[in-house]
């Protein structure tokens, strides 16, 4: 496996699925980003975007568990 240079690291895609609706905690019910994460997405670094994506997955999982 060869090492990747930083310039070769792929930019994470936005998790937006165009179903924007914020809950009472300002979390989007479509992509599970916070309002601040949505606003900051385009100026975030690759590392920050990956952290946001991890937080989105965790929120989605918690949301699904709380429904059952």
N, CA, C and O atoms as a printed pandas DataFrame, in Angstrom:
     atom_number atom_name residue_name chain_id  residue_number  x_coord  y_coord  z_coord
0              1         N          UNK        A               1    0.847   -1.176    0.000
1              2        CA          UNK        A               1    0.000    0.000    0.000
2              3         C          UNK        A               1    0.893    1.239    0.000
3              4         O          UNK        A               1    1.783    1.359    0.841
4              5         N          UNK        A               2    0.664    2.152   -0.926
5              6        CA          UNK        A               2    1.510    3.333   -0.966
6              7         C          UNK        A               2    0.903    4.466   -0.156
7              8         O          UNK        A               2   -0.313    4.553    0.013
8              9         N          UNK        A               3    1.772    5.326    0.337
9             10        CA          UNK        A               3    1.328    6.456    1.145
10            11         C          UNK        A               3    0.647    7.487    0.258
11            12         O          UNK        A               3    1.054    7.719   -0.880
12            13         N          UNK        A               4   -0.392    8.095    0.798
13            14        CA          UNK        A               4   -1.083    9.163    0.073
14            15         C          UNK        A               4   -0.575   10.506    0.562
15            16         O          UNK        A               4   -0.328   10.686    1.755
16            17         N          UNK        A               5   -0.422   11.427   -0.337
17            18        CA          UNK        A               5   -0.088   12.796    0.030
18            19         C          UNK        A               5   -1.382   13.497    0.416
19            20         O          UNK        A               5   -2.468   13.087    0.006
20            21         N          UNK        A               6   -1.260   14.556    1.207
21            22        CA          UNK        A               6   -2.448   15.295    1.633
22            23         C          UNK        A               6   -3.260   15.790    0.437
23            24         O          UNK        A               6   -4.490   15.816    0.496
24            25         N          UNK        A               7   -2.591   16.180   -0.639
25            26        CA          UNK        A               7   -3.309   16.681   -1.808
26            27         C          UNK        A               7   -4.122   15.584   -2.496
27            28         O          UNK        A               7   -5.031   15.882   -3.271
28            29         N          UNK        A               8   -3.803   14.327   -2.218
29            30        CA          UNK        A               8   -4.506   13.212   -2.835
30            31         C          UNK        A               8   -5.693   12.732   -1.999
31            32         O          UNK        A               8   -6.478   11.900   -2.454
32            33         N          UNK        A               9   -5.824   13.255   -0.781
33            34        CA          UNK        A               9   -6.922   12.840    0.088
34            35         C          UNK        A               9   -8.217   13.420   -0.469
35            36         O          UNK        A               9   -8.310   14.613   -0.758
36            37         N          UNK        A              10   -9.202   12.559   -0.609
37            38        CA          UNK        A              10  -10.469   12.971   -1.207
38            39         C          UNK        A              10  -11.308   13.788   -0.234
39            40         O          UNK        A              10  -11.412   13.456    0.947
40            41         N          UNK        A              11  -11.894   14.840   -0.738
41            42        CA          UNK        A              11  -12.769   15.709    0.046
42            43         C          UNK        A              11  -14.052   14.953    0.406
43            44         O          UNK        A              11  -14.705   14.402   -0.480
44            45         N          UNK        A              12  -14.426   14.917    1.696
45            46        CA          UNK        A              12  -15.676   14.245    2.070
46            47         C          UNK        A              12  -16.879   14.946    1.439
47            48         O          UNK        A              12  -16.920   16.174    1.353
48            49         N          UNK        A              13  -17.842   14.165    1.007
49            50        CA          UNK        A              13  -19.063   14.729    0.420
50            51         C          UNK        A              13  -20.009   15.158    1.527
51            52         O          UNK        A              13  -20.048   14.556    2.600
52            53         N          UNK        A              14  -20.757   16.192    1.254
53            54        CA          UNK        A              14  -21.754   16.666    2.202
54            55         C          UNK        A              14  -22.785   15.568    2.452
55            56         O          UNK        A              14  -23.206   14.889    1.516
56            57         N          UNK        A              15  -23.196   15.391    3.712
57            58        CA          UNK        A              15  -24.210   14.378    4.014
58            59         C          UNK        A              15  -25.636   14.850    3.709
59            60         O          UNK        A              15  -26.597   14.116    3.936
60            61         N          UNK        A              16  -25.766   16.066    3.200
61            62        CA          UNK        A              16  -27.092   16.628    2.930
62            63         C          UNK        A              16  -27.871   15.752    1.957
63            64         O          UNK        A              16  -27.362   15.363    0.906
64            65         N          UNK        A              17  -29.122   15.447    2.328
65            66        CA          UNK        A              17  -29.990   14.656    1.448
66            67         C          UNK        A              17  -31.223   15.465    1.036
67            68         O          UNK        A              17  -32.216   14.907    0.569
68            69         N          UNK        A              18  -31.144   16.780    1.216
69            70        CA          UNK        A              18  -32.204   17.705    0.808
70            71         C          UNK        A              18  -33.543   17.435    1.500
71            72         O          UNK        A              18  -34.607   17.626    0.911
72            73         N          UNK        A              19  -33.473   16.989    2.754
73            74        CA          UNK        A              19  -34.673   16.823    3.574
74            75         C          UNK        A              19  -34.482   17.629    4.851
75            76         O          UNK        A              19  -34.553   17.105    5.963
76            77         N          UNK        A              20  -34.237   18.915    4.655
77            78        CA          UNK        A              20  -33.857   19.790    5.758
78            79         C          UNK        A              20  -35.046   20.151    6.645
79            80         O          UNK        A              20  -36.037   20.724    6.192
80            81         N          UNK        A              21  -34.916   19.803    7.898
81            82        CA          UNK        A              21  -35.905   20.152    8.916
82            83         C          UNK        A              21  -35.185   20.039   10.254
83            84         O          UNK        A              21  -34.706   18.965   10.618
84            85         N          UNK        A              22  -35.109   21.148   10.984
85            86        CA          UNK        A              22  -34.391   21.141   12.252
86            87         C          UNK        A              22  -35.311   20.744   13.397
87            88         O          UNK        A              22  -36.470   21.156   13.451
88            89         N          UNK        A              23  -34.777   19.933   14.318
89            90        CA          UNK        A              23  -35.538   19.587   15.515
90            91         C          UNK        A              23  -35.351   20.674   16.566
91            92         O          UNK        A              23  -34.746   21.709   16.286
92            93         N          UNK        A              24  -35.859   20.452   17.761
93            94        CA          UNK        A              24  -35.785   21.453   18.829
94            95         C          UNK        A              24  -34.358   21.716   19.313
95            96         O          UNK        A              24  -34.108   22.704   20.004
96            97         N          UNK        A              25  -33.421   20.835   18.951
97            98        CA          UNK        A              25  -32.008   21.012   19.336
98            99         C          UNK        A              25  -31.177   21.552   18.164
99           100         O          UNK        A              25  -29.948   21.551   18.226
100          101         N          UNK        A              26  -31.841   22.011   17.105
101          102        CA          UNK        A              26  -31.193   22.503   15.878
102          103         C          UNK        A              26  -30.339   21.442   15.198
103          104         O          UNK        A              26  -29.253   21.732   14.695
104          105         N          UNK        A              27  -30.844   20.202   15.189
105          106        CA          UNK        A              27  -30.216   19.098   14.457
106          107         C          UNK        A              27  -31.108   18.792   13.261
107          108         O          UNK        A              27  -32.320   18.631   13.406
108          109         N          UNK        A              28  -30.502   18.713   12.079
109          110        CA          UNK        A              28  -31.271   18.417   10.875
110          111         C          UNK        A              28  -31.750   16.970   10.914
111          112         O          UNK        A              28  -30.966   16.057   11.175
112          113         N          UNK        A              29  -33.027   16.768   10.655
113          114        CA          UNK        A              29  -33.598   15.420   10.665
114          115         C          UNK        A              29  -33.269   14.643    9.389
115          116         O          UNK        A              29  -33.528   13.442    9.315
116          117         N          UNK        A              30  -32.705   15.312    8.393
117          118        CA          UNK        A              30  -32.305   14.641    7.159
118          119         C          UNK        A              30  -30.879   14.117    7.221
119          120         O          UNK        A              30  -30.631   12.943    6.944
120          121         N          UNK        A              31  -29.930   14.999    7.589
121          122        CA          UNK        A              31  -28.511   14.604    7.574
122          123         C          UNK        A              31  -27.903   14.470    8.969
123          124         O          UNK        A              31  -26.789   13.967    9.115
124          125         N          UNK        A              32  -28.617   14.912    9.978
125          126        CA          UNK        A              32  -28.194   14.824   11.382
126          127         C          UNK        A              32  -27.011   15.725   11.728
127          128         O          UNK        A              32  -26.288   15.469   12.691
128          129         N          UNK        A              33  -26.817   16.785   10.936
129          130        CA          UNK        A              33  -25.822   17.791   11.306
130          131         C          UNK        A              33  -26.493   18.854   12.162
131          132         O          UNK        A              33  -27.693   19.102   12.042
132          133         N          UNK        A              34  -25.693   19.484   13.037
133          134        CA          UNK        A              34  -26.202   20.620   13.792
134          135         C          UNK        A              34  -26.252   21.830   12.858
135          136         O          UNK        A              34  -25.616   21.836   11.805
136          137         N          UNK        A              35  -26.998   22.833   13.247
137          138        CA          UNK        A              35  -27.093   24.038   12.432
138          139         C          UNK        A              35  -25.703   24.635   12.201
139          140         O          UNK        A              35  -25.382   25.045   11.086
140          141         N          UNK        A              36  -24.883   24.685   13.248
141          142        CA          UNK        A              36  -23.524   25.219   13.099
142          143         C          UNK        A              36  -22.685   24.377   12.142
143          144         O          UNK        A              36  -21.905   24.923   11.361
144          145         N          UNK        A              37  -22.835   23.065   12.195
145          146        CA          UNK        A              37  -22.089   22.194   11.280
146          147         C          UNK        A              37  -22.514   22.424    9.832
147          148         O          UNK        A              37  -21.685   22.375    8.923
148          149         N          UNK        A              38  -23.794   22.671    9.621
149          150        CA          UNK        A              38  -24.297   22.955    8.273
150          151         C          UNK        A              38  -23.699   24.268    7.769
151          152         O          UNK        A              38  -23.209   24.344    6.642
152          153         N          UNK        A              39  -23.744   25.287    8.603
153          154        CA          UNK        A              39  -23.230   26.604    8.226
154          155         C          UNK        A              39  -21.726   26.551    7.951
155          156         O          UNK        A              39  -21.246   27.168    7.000
156          157         N          UNK        A              40  -20.988   25.818    8.777
157          158        CA          UNK        A              40  -19.523   25.782    8.680
158          159         C          UNK        A              40  -18.983   24.780    7.663
159          160         O          UNK        A              40  -17.780   24.774    7.401
160          161         N          UNK        A              41  -19.832   23.933    7.083
161          162        CA          UNK        A              41  -19.368   22.823    6.241
162          163         C          UNK        A              41  -18.370   23.257    5.168
163          164         O          UNK        A              41  -17.300   22.660    5.052
164          165         N          UNK        A              42  -18.699   24.277    4.389
165          166        CA          UNK        A              42  -17.857   24.644    3.242
166          167         C          UNK        A              42  -16.510   25.232    3.651
167          168         O          UNK        A              42  -15.563   25.191    2.866
168          169         N          UNK        A              43  -16.405   25.773    4.847
169          170        CA          UNK        A              43  -15.128   26.325    5.301
170          171         C          UNK        A              43  -14.361   25.349    6.199
171          172         O          UNK        A              43  -13.263   25.665    6.656
172          173         N          UNK        A              44  -14.921   24.186    6.451
173          174        CA          UNK        A              44  -14.276   23.186    7.312
174          175         C          UNK        A              44  -13.160   22.455    6.565
175          176         O          UNK        A              44  -13.213   22.283    5.347
176          177         N          UNK        A              45  -12.159   22.035    7.321
177          178        CA          UNK        A              45  -11.075   21.235    6.750
178          179         C          UNK        A              45  -11.565   19.804    6.541
179          180         O          UNK        A              45  -12.638   19.429    7.012
180          181         N          UNK        A              46  -10.779   19.025    5.840
181          182        CA          UNK        A              46  -11.120   17.616    5.621
182          183         C          UNK        A              46  -11.252   16.891    6.958
183          184         O          UNK        A              46  -12.172   16.095    7.145
184          185         N          UNK        A              47  -10.351   17.160    7.872
185          186        CA          UNK        A              47  -10.395   16.519    9.196
186          187         C          UNK        A              47  -11.677   16.917    9.930
187          188         O          UNK        A              47  -12.346   16.067   10.518
188          189         N          UNK        A              48  -12.017   18.202    9.895
189          190        CA          UNK        A              48  -13.245   18.668   10.556
190          191         C          UNK        A              48  -14.484   18.041    9.917
191          192         O          UNK        A              48  -15.416   17.654   10.621
192          193         N          UNK        A              49  -14.496   17.940    8.592
193          194        CA          UNK        A              49  -15.635   17.325    7.902
194          195         C          UNK        A              49  -15.786   15.862    8.300
195          196         O          UNK        A              49  -16.900   15.379    8.505
196          197         N          UNK        A              50  -14.668   15.165    8.407
197          198        CA          UNK        A              50  -14.739   13.759    8.831
198          199         C          UNK        A              50  -15.270   13.637   10.254
199          200         O          UNK        A              50  -16.014   12.703   10.554
200          201         N          UNK        A              51  -14.900   14.563   11.136
201          202        CA          UNK        A              51  -15.429   14.562   12.503
202          203         C          UNK        A              51  -16.933   14.833   12.503
203          204         O          UNK        A              51  -17.679   14.224   13.270
204          205         N          UNK        A              52  -17.372   15.748   11.641
205          206        CA          UNK        A              52  -18.803   16.039   11.517
206          207         C          UNK        A              52  -19.548   14.799   11.044
207          208         O          UNK        A              52  -20.615   14.476   11.566
208          209         N          UNK        A              53  -18.987   14.101   10.053
209          210        CA          UNK        A              53  -19.635   12.895    9.531
210          211         C          UNK        A              53  -19.751   11.811   10.598
211          212         O          UNK        A              53  -20.752   11.097   10.649
212          213         N          UNK        A              54  -18.738   11.685   11.446
213          214        CA          UNK        A              54  -18.791   10.718   12.551
214          215         C          UNK        A              54  -19.910   11.105   13.525
215          216         O          UNK        A              54  -20.684   10.255   13.965
216          217         N          UNK        A              55  -19.982   12.394   13.854
217          218        CA          UNK        A              55  -21.034   12.868   14.764
218          219         C          UNK        A              55  -22.421   12.630   14.162
219          220         O          UNK        A              55  -23.356   12.269   14.876
220          221         N          UNK        A              56  -22.552   12.833   12.852
221          222        CA          UNK        A              56  -23.841   12.590   12.174
222          223         C          UNK        A              56  -24.254   11.130   12.298
223          224         O          UNK        A              56  -25.408   10.827   12.601
224          225         N          UNK        A              57  -23.307   10.228   12.061
225          226        CA          UNK        A              57  -23.609    8.786   12.176
226          227         C          UNK        A              57  -24.053    8.437   13.587
227          228         O          UNK        A              57  -25.005    7.680   13.778
228          229         N          UNK        A              58  -23.357    8.992   14.578
229          230        CA          UNK        A              58  -23.706    8.712   15.970
230          231         C          UNK        A              58  -25.101    9.234   16.299
231          232         O          UNK        A              58  -25.880    8.550   16.963
232          233         N          UNK        A              59  -25.418   10.442   15.837
233          234        CA          UNK        A              59  -26.751   11.006   16.084
234          235         C          UNK        A              59  -27.834   10.181   15.394
235          236         O          UNK        A              59  -28.898    9.947   15.967
236          237         N          UNK        A              60  -27.563    9.741   14.162
237          238        CA          UNK        A              60  -28.537    8.921   13.426
238          239         C          UNK        A              60  -28.795    7.625   14.187
239          240         O          UNK        A              60  -29.946    7.219   14.351
240          241         N          UNK        A              61  -27.724    6.971   14.654
241          242        CA          UNK        A              61  -27.866    5.713   15.396
242          243         C          UNK        A              61  -28.668    5.924   16.674
243          244         O          UNK        A              61  -29.542    5.119   16.995
244          245         N          UNK        A              62  -28.381    6.994   17.403
245          246        CA          UNK        A              62  -29.128    7.288   18.630
246          247         C          UNK        A              62  -30.597    7.556   18.325
247          248         O          UNK        A              62  -31.481    7.134   19.070
248          249         N          UNK        A              63  -30.845    8.251   17.240
249          250        CA          UNK        A              63  -32.218    8.554   16.834
250          251         C          UNK        A              63  -32.987    7.278   16.511
251          252         O          UNK        A              63  -34.146    7.132   16.900
252          253         N          UNK        A              64  -32.347    6.362   15.804
253          254        CA          UNK        A              64  -32.996    5.099   15.440
254          255         C          UNK        A              64  -33.246    4.234   16.666
255          256         O          UNK        A              64  -34.279    3.571   16.752
256          257         N          UNK        A              65  -32.313    4.232   17.616
257          258        CA          UNK        A              65  -32.485    3.438   18.837
258          259         C          UNK        A              65  -33.605    3.993   19.705
259          260         O          UNK        A              65  -34.331    3.232   20.345
260          261         N          UNK        A              66  -33.749    5.314   19.732
261          262        CA          UNK        A              66  -34.766    5.917   20.599
262          263         C          UNK        A              66  -36.180    5.731   20.057
263          264         O          UNK        A              66  -37.149    5.916   20.793
264          265         N          UNK        A              67  -36.312    5.370   18.794
265          266        CA          UNK        A              67  -37.637    5.121   18.208
266          267         C          UNK        A              67  -38.200    3.773   18.632
267          268         O          UNK        A              67  -39.415    3.578   18.607
268          269         N          UNK        A              68  -37.353    2.855   19.016
269          270        CA          UNK        A              68  -37.797    1.490   19.324
270          271         C          UNK        A              68  -37.936    1.254   20.783
271          272         O          UNK        A              68  -38.301    0.154   21.199
